């Protein structure tokens, strides 16, 4: 017999033994508490919702551990009140491609920048919102008009298409995309790909990502339905081909037309905006998350990710370095958080590839050694910075400043998205909590090995801290 405190998850109201057996998939975080997703195929229409984290209920289950997760079957009674509006349980996931699973924005700037310069015009990244989630025809028409190009929309498309397709091989997966596809694939959750792009383009783009094509039971392109997003057609067709009701589909989308399409199709929609600082525009989405790393499938009745360790998510390590610069002078030192801000010059690509958020890893300082580090990347919502910055906090007391010194970082894990706070005190408290989380996690073997990374070592002259 195990006793669990249910912290969060989706549950059925007033479950009684009549729903027996019901499968809980519980993801223990090691201290006797569990994230819980309840999946009851028999009772889809009953009440569901999120548990308030301070609601504590004790339940006894017979449990059988299975590869780190616990499948619980048994008789139980759950009596509680619903604290959030009801959410529907999803059984399938429908994904958008451009901007959601792959990072197409950089490509757009690349191709259009080169193309427009031939007409003596300069691509202005701010026009990007005119193309997001649009059909190729609409996007092209918007650009021809915005730049007053001396060609028809169709001529523009014919000229630009080959420039695009030769770059498909360079398009990177969005952080978390491979993880998500493997996770749902591994749990037998059916996935569809639904994009405004013509089907051949979809297949061309995903052919450079190993294992993707086989993971989708259904692929629908904009050329296979009467109208593209924001019309619900693409999503409805995807559900039909998946052989499920639209209401049991969870859509993941980066664009506003895409969110509109998913809602019009009667689906649950999680938005992952690809343009920064625009999440307020996604009001019709059921949830807005910062990146795919923040998706919590259990909120939608889907199997939870099991790769979080002690409040941290291991990520593929990445590297960045440069001289330490003075930050925006907000006196982080006064706040007790002396960040060693990195110059972002020359790192615009790396920066655009990584979602804003709180990360951690190891920091090498040329004259001082290697230290634990926690950092934020982004616009600091509390201060609403105009630029995306990298603000590493080295978890060590230094006697003096080290502006100008060469700082190298290896980033090994993710903690949370950047957030806004109602007071500076709560921001500071959260940053300190991040510091403790990172400090502890970096002792785990999966993260501690990176302390010896050659990238850090090669910059350190004095070996006293090695
Ligand atoms: N700023 C925010 O506005 N929201 C955040 O969630 C946030 N998280 C941070 C986490 C860490 C680990 C660090 C080092 C900074 C974070 N910041 C955040 C940035 C912070 O506001 C900035 O560094 C201030 O200058 C600190 O005084
Ligand atoms: Mg998109």
mmCIF file of C-alpha atoms and ligand atoms in Angstrom, residues 330-332 335 337 339 358 374-376 380-383 391-393 416-421 427 431 434, ligand 1:
data_model
loop_
_atom_site.group_PDB
_atom_site.id
_atom_site.type_symbol
_atom_site.label_atom_id
_atom_site.label_comp_id
_atom_site.label_asym_id
_atom_site.label_seq_id
_atom_site.Cartn_x
_atom_site.Cartn_y
_atom_site.Cartn_z
ATOM 1 C CA UNK A 330 19.370 47.626 -11.943
ATOM 2 C CA UNK A 331 21.672 46.965 -9.053
ATOM 3 C CA UNK A 332 21.275 43.241 -9.049
ATOM 4 C CA UNK A 335 19.364 42.719 -4.648
ATOM 5 C CA UNK A 337 21.940 38.617 -7.146
ATOM 6 C CA UNK A 339 24.646 38.565 -12.395
ATOM 7 C CA UNK A 358 15.664 29.968 -16.351
ATOM 8 C CA UNK A 374 21.962 29.616 -12.785
ATOM 9 C CA UNK A 375 20.765 32.102 -15.365
ATOM 10 C CA UNK A 376 17.851 33.745 -17.025
ATOM 11 C CA UNK A 380 12.828 39.857 -17.753
ATOM 12 C CA UNK A 381 9.045 40.336 -17.679
ATOM 13 C CA UNK A 382 9.283 42.095 -14.321
ATOM 14 C CA UNK A 383 11.425 44.816 -15.929
ATOM 15 C CA UNK A 391 22.039 36.965 -17.130
ATOM 16 C CA UNK A 392 24.126 34.271 -15.469
ATOM 17 C CA UNK A 393 24.432 34.256 -11.700
ATOM 18 C CA UNK A 416 11.166 27.222 -15.552
ATOM 19 C CA UNK A 417 9.874 29.918 -17.885
ATOM 20 C CA UNK A 418 10.565 33.556 -16.982
ATOM 21 C CA UNK A 419 7.705 35.009 -15.005
ATOM 22 C CA UNK A 420 6.331 38.306 -13.843
ATOM 23 C CA UNK A 421 5.974 38.967 -10.138
ATOM 24 C CA UNK A 427 11.100 37.953 -7.801
ATOM 25 C CA UNK A 431 15.634 33.642 -8.113
ATOM 26 C CA UNK A 434 16.306 28.786 -8.637
HETATM 27 N N1 LIG B 1 13.483 38.409 -14.292
HETATM 28 C C1 LIG B 1 12.143 38.371 -14.450
HETATM 29 O O1 LIG B 1 11.548 39.379 -14.764
HETATM 30 N N2 LIG B 1 11.454 37.217 -14.256
HETATM 31 C C2 LIG B 1 12.052 36.069 -13.891
HETATM 32 O O2 LIG B 1 11.372 35.037 -13.751
HETATM 33 C C3 LIG B 1 13.462 36.071 -13.699
HETATM 34 N N3 LIG B 1 14.118 34.954 -13.326
HETATM 35 C C4 LIG B 1 15.454 34.990 -13.108
HETATM 36 C C5 LIG B 1 16.123 33.854 -12.679
HETATM 37 C C6 LIG B 1 17.499 33.873 -12.467
HETATM 38 C C7 LIG B 1 18.189 32.640 -12.007
HETATM 39 C C8 LIG B 1 18.232 35.076 -12.676
HETATM 40 C C9 LIG B 1 19.708 35.111 -12.441
HETATM 41 C C10 LIG B 1 17.571 36.213 -13.106
HETATM 42 C C11 LIG B 1 16.188 36.191 -13.338
HETATM 43 N N4 LIG B 1 15.502 37.314 -13.764
HETATM 44 C C12 LIG B 1 14.151 37.284 -13.929
HETATM 45 C C13 LIG B 1 16.258 38.504 -14.153
HETATM 46 C C14 LIG B 1 16.363 39.495 -13.046
HETATM 47 O O3 LIG B 1 15.193 40.264 -13.028
HETATM 48 C C15 LIG B 1 17.554 40.369 -13.344
HETATM 49 O O4 LIG B 1 18.712 39.595 -13.410
HETATM 50 C C16 LIG B 1 17.689 41.424 -12.313
HETATM 51 O O5 LIG B 1 18.638 42.338 -12.750
HETATM 52 C C17 LIG B 1 18.114 40.796 -10.990
HETATM 53 O O6 LIG B 1 18.283 41.765 -10.032
#
